[in-house]
Short mmCIF file of C-alpha atoms and ligand atoms in Angstrom, two decimals:
data_model
loop_
_atom_site.label_atom_id
_atom_site.label_comp_id
_atom_site.label_asym_id
_atom_site.label_seq_id
_atom_site.Cartn_x
_atom_site.Cartn_y
_atom_site.Cartn_z
CA MET A 1 -33.57 84.53 31.30
CA SER A 2 -36.40 85.06 33.72
CA ASP A 3 -33.90 86.26 36.41
CA ASN A 4 -34.51 89.66 38.28
CA THR A 5 -32.24 91.69 35.77
CA GLU A 6 -33.57 91.03 32.78
CA LYS A 7 -37.31 91.34 31.78
CA ASP A 8 -39.53 88.49 30.20
CA ILE A 9 -40.22 89.14 26.54
CA TYR A 10 -43.79 88.20 25.30
CA ILE A 11 -44.25 87.83 21.54
CA LEU A 12 -47.88 87.46 19.50
CA ALA A 13 -46.86 85.45 16.55
CA ILE A 14 -48.98 85.26 13.63
CA GLU A 15 -48.52 83.01 10.61
CA SER A 16 -50.83 83.10 7.48
CA SER A 17 -48.47 82.11 4.76
CA CYS A 18 -50.58 79.18 3.17
CA ASP A 19 -53.74 77.22 4.60
CA GLU A 20 -53.04 77.36 8.07
CA THR A 21 -54.36 80.61 10.27
CA ALA A 22 -52.34 80.49 13.23
CA ALA A 23 -51.46 82.39 16.64
CA ALA A 24 -49.28 82.04 19.25
CA VAL A 25 -48.01 83.50 22.65
CA VAL A 26 -44.53 83.03 23.18
CA LYS A 27 -42.30 84.06 26.33
CA ASN A 28 -38.79 84.56 25.68
CA GLY A 29 -38.42 82.59 22.26
CA ARG A 30 -38.58 79.01 23.66
CA CYS A 31 -41.67 79.10 25.96
CA VAL A 32 -44.91 78.40 24.24
CA LEU A 33 -48.05 79.80 26.37
CA SER A 34 -50.63 79.29 23.41
CA ASN A 35 -50.35 77.89 19.97
CA ILE A 36 -53.65 78.14 18.41
CA ILE A 37 -53.82 76.39 14.73
CA SER A 38 -56.92 76.84 12.41
CA SER A 39 -56.21 74.69 9.80
CA GLN A 40 -58.21 75.07 6.14
CA ILE A 41 -57.49 71.63 5.04
CA GLU A 42 -60.82 70.50 4.86
CA LEU A 43 -61.96 73.15 2.48
CA HIS A 44 -59.04 72.60 0.00
CA LYS A 45 -59.14 68.83 0.27
CA LEU A 46 -62.37 69.31 -2.24
CA TYR A 47 -60.00 71.03 -4.84
CA GLY A 48 -57.01 68.42 -4.50
CA GLY A 49 -54.57 71.31 -3.26
CA VAL A 50 -54.66 74.90 -1.69
CA VAL A 51 -57.04 77.29 -3.69
CA PRO A 52 -55.14 80.55 -2.88
CA GLU A 53 -58.25 82.87 -3.23
CA ILE A 54 -59.90 80.90 -0.83
CA ALA A 55 -57.07 80.89 1.39
CA SER A 56 -56.95 84.56 1.67
CA ARG A 57 -60.84 84.61 2.56
CA LYS A 58 -60.41 82.20 5.22
CA HIS A 59 -57.58 83.89 6.60
CA ILE A 60 -59.69 87.05 6.87
CA GLU A 61 -62.58 85.38 8.37
CA LYS A 62 -60.36 83.37 11.01
CA ILE A 63 -57.53 85.59 12.05
CA ASN A 64 -59.02 87.81 14.75
CA GLN A 65 -60.57 84.80 16.48
CA VAL A 66 -57.72 82.80 16.38
CA ILE A 67 -55.69 85.99 17.93
CA GLN A 68 -58.05 86.11 20.62
CA GLU A 69 -58.01 82.21 21.54
CA ALA A 70 -54.19 82.49 21.76
CA LEU A 71 -54.09 85.32 24.10
CA ASP A 72 -57.02 83.99 26.33
CA THR A 73 -55.23 80.48 26.42
CA ALA A 74 -51.98 82.29 27.48
CA GLY A 75 -54.24 84.45 30.13
CA MET A 76 -52.92 87.64 28.60
CA THR A 77 -54.08 90.78 26.76
CA LEU A 78 -52.42 92.56 24.03
CA ASP A 79 -51.28 95.09 26.70
CA ASP A 80 -49.04 92.30 28.18
CA MET A 81 -47.44 91.89 24.77
CA ASP A 82 -43.97 93.36 23.98
CA ALA A 83 -43.95 92.63 20.22
CA ILE A 84 -45.92 91.58 17.35
CA GLY A 85 -44.08 88.81 15.28
CA VAL A 86 -45.76 87.85 11.73
CA THR A 87 -44.24 85.94 8.70
CA TYR A 88 -44.05 88.26 5.67
CA GLY A 89 -42.73 85.85 3.26
CA PRO A 90 -42.13 83.73 1.30
CA GLY A 91 -45.86 82.12 0.80
CA LEU A 92 -49.01 82.93 -1.21
CA VAL A 93 -49.13 86.88 -1.44
CA GLY A 94 -52.91 87.12 -0.65
CA ALA A 95 -52.62 84.77 2.35
CA LEU A 96 -49.33 86.91 3.76
CA LEU A 97 -51.20 90.18 3.52
CA VAL A 98 -53.85 88.66 5.85
CA GLY A 99 -51.31 88.46 8.64
CA VAL A 100 -49.17 91.54 7.69
CA ALA A 101 -52.17 93.57 7.59
CA GLU A 102 -53.41 92.45 10.92
CA ALA A 103 -50.07 92.69 12.60
CA LYS A 104 -49.70 96.08 11.50
CA ALA A 105 -52.94 97.41 12.56
CA ILE A 106 -52.13 95.92 16.18
CA SER A 107 -48.64 97.30 16.17
CA TYR A 108 -50.18 100.65 15.33
CA ALA A 109 -52.88 100.55 17.97
CA LYS A 110 -51.28 99.29 20.49
CA LYS A 111 -48.00 100.88 19.83
CA LEU A 112 -45.86 97.42 19.79
CA PRO A 113 -42.81 96.88 17.82
CA LEU A 114 -43.40 95.03 14.62
CA VAL A 115 -40.96 92.13 13.39
CA GLY A 116 -41.45 90.44 10.25
CA VAL A 117 -40.37 86.93 10.22
CA HIS A 118 -39.30 84.64 7.57
CA HIS A 119 -41.28 81.70 7.35
CA ILE A 120 -38.47 79.31 6.84
CA GLU A 121 -36.42 81.05 9.88
CA GLY A 122 -39.77 80.18 11.69
CA HIS A 123 -39.39 76.28 10.73
CA ILE A 124 -35.74 76.23 11.54
CA SER A 125 -36.38 78.13 14.94
CA ALA A 126 -39.21 75.47 15.98
CA ASN A 127 -36.20 73.33 17.10
CA TYR A 128 -35.66 75.90 19.81
CA ILE A 129 -38.88 75.47 21.57
CA GLU A 130 -38.52 71.93 23.06
CA ASN A 131 -34.85 71.80 22.75
CA PRO A 132 -33.60 74.40 25.45
CA ASP A 133 -29.95 73.24 24.91
CA LEU A 134 -29.81 73.94 21.36
CA GLU A 135 -27.94 76.89 20.22
CA PRO A 136 -26.23 77.55 16.91
CA PRO A 137 -24.12 76.62 15.16
CA PHE A 138 -25.83 73.69 13.77
CA VAL A 139 -26.99 71.98 10.28
CA CYS A 140 -30.81 71.85 9.67
CA LEU A 141 -32.61 69.93 7.07
CA VAL A 142 -35.90 72.35 6.02
CA ALA A 143 -38.46 70.31 3.84
CA SER A 144 -41.54 71.70 3.46
CA GLY A 145 -44.35 71.84 0.74
CA GLY A 146 -42.37 74.72 -0.84
CA HIS A 147 -38.49 74.31 0.03
CA THR A 148 -35.92 71.54 0.52
CA HIS A 149 -33.08 73.20 2.07
CA LEU A 150 -29.75 72.11 4.02
CA VAL A 151 -29.00 74.97 6.12
CA ALA A 152 -25.77 75.87 8.18
CA VAL A 153 -27.30 77.81 11.01
CA ARG A 154 -24.19 80.20 11.85
CA ASP A 155 -25.99 81.76 14.61
CA TYR A 156 -29.56 83.06 15.48
CA GLY A 157 -30.61 85.02 12.12
CA LYS A 158 -27.21 83.83 10.43
CA TYR A 159 -28.05 81.26 7.53
CA GLU A 160 -25.85 79.59 5.04
CA ILE A 161 -27.73 77.34 2.34
CA LEU A 162 -25.51 74.48 1.80
CA GLY A 163 -27.87 72.84 -0.79
CA ARG A 164 -31.58 73.02 -2.01
CA THR A 165 -33.89 71.09 -4.46
CA ARG A 166 -33.43 72.17 -8.29
CA ASP A 167 -36.88 71.39 -8.86
CA ASP A 168 -39.83 69.68 -6.82
CA ALA A 169 -39.78 70.51 -3.23
CA ALA A 170 -39.93 67.22 -1.03
CA GLY A 171 -43.27 67.78 0.59
CA GLU A 172 -44.48 68.76 -3.00
CA ALA A 173 -43.32 65.14 -4.53
CA PHE A 174 -45.28 63.81 -1.81
CA ASP A 175 -48.52 65.72 -2.75
CA LYS A 176 -48.03 64.87 -6.31
CA VAL A 177 -47.46 61.10 -5.64
CA ALA A 178 -50.16 60.99 -3.63
CA ARG A 179 -52.53 62.64 -5.70
CA ALA A 180 -51.49 59.86 -8.54
CA ILE A 181 -52.10 57.07 -6.42
CA GLY A 182 -55.75 58.37 -5.47
CA LEU A 183 -54.73 59.39 -1.82
CA GLY A 184 -55.86 62.89 -2.06
CA TYR A 185 -54.71 66.35 -0.55
CA PRO A 186 -52.57 66.76 1.60
CA GLY A 187 -50.19 63.86 0.38
CA GLY A 188 -47.51 63.65 2.96
CA PRO A 189 -49.30 62.28 6.03
CA LYS A 190 -51.23 60.13 3.84
CA ILE A 191 -48.42 58.35 2.28
CA ASP A 192 -46.94 58.24 5.59
CA LYS A 193 -49.95 56.19 7.00
CA LEU A 194 -50.30 54.14 3.78
CA SER A 195 -46.38 53.25 3.79
CA LYS A 196 -46.41 51.25 6.91
CA GLU A 197 -48.59 48.43 5.11
CA GLY A 198 -46.31 48.43 2.15
CA ASN A 199 -42.77 47.13 1.41
CA PRO A 200 -40.45 50.04 0.62
CA ASP A 201 -38.48 47.60 -1.12
CA ALA A 202 -41.12 46.25 -3.56
CA ILE A 203 -40.52 48.92 -6.25
CA ALA A 204 -36.86 50.32 -7.30
CA PHE A 205 -37.19 54.11 -7.98
CA PRO A 206 -34.26 56.32 -8.60
CA ARG A 207 -32.38 58.33 -6.09
CA ALA A 208 -30.77 61.32 -7.71
CA LYS A 209 -27.37 62.21 -7.53
CA LEU A 210 -26.04 65.60 -8.64
CA GLU A 211 -22.32 65.22 -8.99
CA ASP A 212 -21.18 68.82 -9.02
CA SER A 213 -23.31 69.78 -5.84
CA PRO A 214 -23.71 66.77 -3.33
CA TYR A 215 -25.94 68.77 -0.94
CA ASP A 216 -28.43 69.59 -3.76
CA PHE A 217 -31.71 67.29 -4.23
CA SER A 218 -33.68 66.64 -7.44
CA PHE A 219 -37.14 65.03 -6.90
CA SER A 220 -38.97 65.54 -10.26
CA GLY A 221 -37.04 62.31 -11.62
CA LEU A 222 -38.55 60.43 -8.92
CA LYS A 223 -41.98 61.78 -9.31
CA SER A 224 -41.80 60.87 -13.18
CA ALA A 225 -40.54 57.29 -12.23
CA VAL A 226 -43.38 56.76 -9.93
CA LEU A 227 -45.92 57.94 -12.79
CA ASN A 228 -44.25 55.86 -15.31
CA TYR A 229 -44.43 53.21 -13.20
CA LEU A 230 -48.34 53.59 -12.66
CA ASN A 231 -48.87 53.90 -16.32
CA GLY A 232 -47.10 51.12 -17.01
CA CYS A 233 -49.09 48.96 -14.65
CA GLN A 234 -52.32 50.62 -16.16
CA MET A 235 -51.09 49.64 -19.52
CA LYS A 236 -50.11 46.15 -18.75
CA GLY A 237 -53.68 45.73 -17.02
CA GLU A 238 -51.78 44.91 -13.55
CA THR A 239 -53.38 46.20 -10.13
CA VAL A 240 -51.28 48.54 -8.25
CA ASN A 241 -50.48 47.72 -5.00
CA ARG A 242 -50.75 51.27 -3.67
CA ALA A 243 -49.15 50.72 -0.26
CA ASP A 244 -45.88 49.26 -1.96
CA VAL A 245 -45.54 52.45 -4.56
CA ALA A 246 -46.19 54.83 -1.21
CA ALA A 247 -43.41 52.79 0.95
CA SER A 248 -41.00 52.51 -1.94
CA PHE A 249 -41.49 56.10 -2.88
CA GLN A 250 -41.30 57.25 0.48
CA LYS A 251 -38.00 55.22 1.06
CA ALA A 252 -36.68 56.69 -2.12
CA VAL A 253 -37.06 60.11 -0.96
CA CYS A 254 -35.88 59.58 2.81
CA ASP A 255 -32.68 57.69 1.60
CA VAL A 256 -31.51 60.86 -0.34
CA LEU A 257 -32.51 63.03 2.39
CA VAL A 258 -30.58 61.41 4.90
CA GLU A 259 -27.51 60.80 3.00
CA HIS A 260 -27.04 64.05 1.93
CA ALA A 261 -27.93 65.52 5.13
CA MET A 262 -25.32 63.22 6.84
CA LEU A 263 -22.67 64.51 4.16
CA ALA A 264 -23.49 68.32 4.72
CA VAL A 265 -23.17 67.80 8.64
CA ARG A 266 -19.66 65.76 8.35
CA ASP A 267 -18.30 68.20 5.59
CA SER A 268 -19.52 71.42 7.58
CA GLY A 269 -17.65 69.97 10.95
CA LEU A 270 -20.45 70.37 13.10
CA ASP A 271 -22.06 67.82 15.18
CA LYS A 272 -25.32 69.04 15.71
CA PHE A 273 -28.29 68.40 13.39
CA ALA A 274 -32.18 69.30 13.33
CA ILE A 275 -34.73 69.11 11.10
CA ALA A 276 -37.97 71.29 9.73
CA GLY A 277 -40.98 71.78 8.08
CA GLY A 278 -44.13 69.52 7.36
CA VAL A 279 -41.90 66.51 5.88
CA ALA A 280 -39.80 66.67 8.88
CA SER A 281 -43.14 65.05 10.90
CA ASN A 282 -42.72 62.11 8.31
CA SER A 283 -42.11 58.93 10.74
CA THR A 284 -39.84 56.84 8.54
CA LEU A 285 -37.69 59.78 7.73
CA ARG A 286 -37.44 60.98 11.65
CA ALA A 287 -36.58 57.33 12.45
CA ALA A 288 -34.20 57.20 9.54
CA LEU A 289 -32.24 60.17 10.62
CA SER A 290 -32.12 59.27 14.18
CA GLU A 291 -30.57 56.17 13.40
CA ALA A 292 -28.04 58.16 11.01
CA CYS A 293 -27.16 60.53 13.66
CA ARG A 294 -26.67 57.95 16.23
CA LYS A 295 -24.21 56.04 13.64
CA ASN A 296 -22.39 59.28 13.13
CA LYS A 297 -22.37 60.46 16.58
CA ILE A 298 -24.25 63.55 15.89
CA GLN A 299 -26.94 65.10 18.09
CA PHE A 300 -30.14 64.89 16.72
CA TYR A 301 -32.90 67.58 17.30
CA HIS A 302 -36.50 67.51 15.86
CA PRO A 303 -39.75 69.47 16.73
CA SER A 304 -43.17 67.53 17.59
CA PRO A 305 -44.76 66.87 14.44
CA ILE A 306 -47.13 69.59 15.48
CA LEU A 307 -44.38 72.01 15.43
CA CYS A 308 -42.84 71.09 12.08
CA THR A 309 -46.35 71.87 10.04
CA ASP A 310 -47.24 75.30 9.94
CA ASN A 311 -47.98 76.83 13.10
CA ALA A 312 -47.51 80.65 15.23
CA ALA A 313 -45.20 79.47 18.05
CA MET A 314 -42.31 79.02 15.29
CA ILE A 315 -42.78 82.52 14.19
CA GLY A 316 -42.92 83.77 17.93
CA ALA A 317 -39.62 81.95 18.51
CA ALA A 318 -38.03 83.27 15.34
CA ALA A 319 -39.19 86.99 16.02
CA TYR A 320 -37.67 86.88 19.87
CA TYR A 321 -34.13 86.31 18.59
CA GLU A 322 -35.08 89.08 15.50
CA TYR A 323 -36.55 91.35 18.46
CA ILE A 324 -33.47 91.00 20.85
CA ALA A 325 -31.23 91.77 17.83
CA GLY A 326 -32.75 95.09 17.77
CA ARG A 327 -34.68 94.15 14.34
CA ARG A 328 -37.84 96.51 14.07
CA ASP A 329 -40.06 96.66 10.94
CA GLY A 330 -42.12 99.65 10.16
CA LEU A 331 -45.74 99.98 8.94
CA ASP A 332 -44.58 99.77 5.55
CA LEU A 333 -43.80 96.08 6.16
CA ASN A 334 -45.06 94.32 2.99
CA ALA A 335 -45.69 90.78 2.01
CA VAL A 336 -42.94 89.10 -0.01
CA PRO A 337 -44.01 85.98 -1.51
CA ASN A 338 -40.62 85.10 -2.88
CA LEU A 339 -38.57 86.06 0.18
CA LYS A 340 -35.21 84.70 0.14
CA LEU A 341 -33.54 83.39 3.39
CA GLY A 342 -31.14 85.52 5.05
CA GLU A 343 -32.42 88.68 2.78
CA ARG A 344 -33.67 91.58 4.42
O1 KG4 B 1 -44.20 73.11 6.51
P1 KG4 B 1 -45.40 72.91 5.94
O2 KG4 B 1 -47.00 72.39 6.77
O3 KG4 B 1 -46.01 73.99 4.98
C1 KG4 B 1 -45.07 74.65 4.04
O4 KG4 B 1 -44.66 75.70 4.62
O5 KG4 B 1 -45.06 74.20 2.67
O6 KG4 B 1 -45.38 71.53 4.80
C2 KG4 B 1 -46.43 71.11 4.41
C3 KG4 B 1 -45.93 70.13 3.35
C4 KG4 B 1 -46.55 69.31 2.71
O7 KG4 B 1 -46.17 69.09 1.46
C5 KG4 B 1 -47.16 67.98 3.26
O8 KG4 B 1 -47.73 66.95 2.40
C6 KG4 B 1 -46.17 67.40 3.96
O9 KG4 B 1 -45.43 68.83 4.37
N1 KG4 B 1 -45.91 66.63 5.05
C7 KG4 B 1 -45.42 65.38 5.02
C8 KG4 B 1 -46.13 65.06 6.34
N2 KG4 B 1 -46.80 65.89 6.91
C9 KG4 B 1 -46.96 66.89 6.30
N3 KG4 B 1 -44.81 65.01 4.20
C10 KG4 B 1 -44.32 63.64 4.53
N4 KG4 B 1 -44.91 62.97 5.70
C11 KG4 B 1 -45.63 63.27 6.46
N5 KG4 B 1 -46.00 62.96 7.71
ZN1 ZN B 2 -44.25 76.01 6.32
#
């Protein structure tokens, strides 16, 4: 991109859809000059999950400082930016509003174009950052705390949802099972860690298959099976091997994600597969997908774990492709808590 004919595009990106206040400076959609994340996890831990009101208030306290740090780390100022990218949905409305209001204020004050970004489009775009060769089309498994989707990325900004969860998201299942076995919040990383000490074949938890739509997922039956198993142990006075429960649950989730993803890639006729979202940082899932892709001769793309969980660099990557496609938002941009992918 940075030849003499084309000017480099610098985007200041802001993300505040859940419990991370984040800002980044991204050059030409793929080069991250700074990626600052202020996590509220320690605060929400006390309550066993994200408390929306507390999240919004904390975002307000942190956002200016996080943006300044992102600019300082990049060695730039707002005057060097070409546009502001911001997550405007989906997410917690009060949390989203903080980022959207901030982005609008900067856009107005500095006369910078404003680009609203879909949070999931951001997660998918995280794959562009460390994989300079990755171009659509490809299939992406998006697995986060709120979403579990198999998406065909037909082109930049063009998405077709092939499958989705019918009930709980994969991350939600991790968080609920973690809570049930006393690991606390956030559950995903804790189950990931504890599983390494357990036997993944110790307990036969179910793998849901939905006959009418082979790319869809369902995790609520698995979650109930874990809860029933724990209740059963308690009633029989048996001690629970938490590591075995964690490892067996995690294996059940990973088996289903891998099987459905490989089926979707094969049926789509594409040969590139990427992963995104917080659950995509799971070490067992990454290893299983890597092996399945190798066997099926599919090129496997995966962001570093820090770019899988919520961050603003991924929003900067997505905003760049929207920006060069000519998308601009006005000062009437609003937070849309249930924004659908591909909906504008
Ligand atoms: O993408 P993300 O940071 O936020 C949302 O957009 O939801 O995803 C958060 C989810 C949480 O449910 C968290 O438990 C899960 O991702 N997660 C993991 C791991 N790290 C985060 N799940 C499994 N294994 C992990 N290592
Ligand atoms: Zn997310």
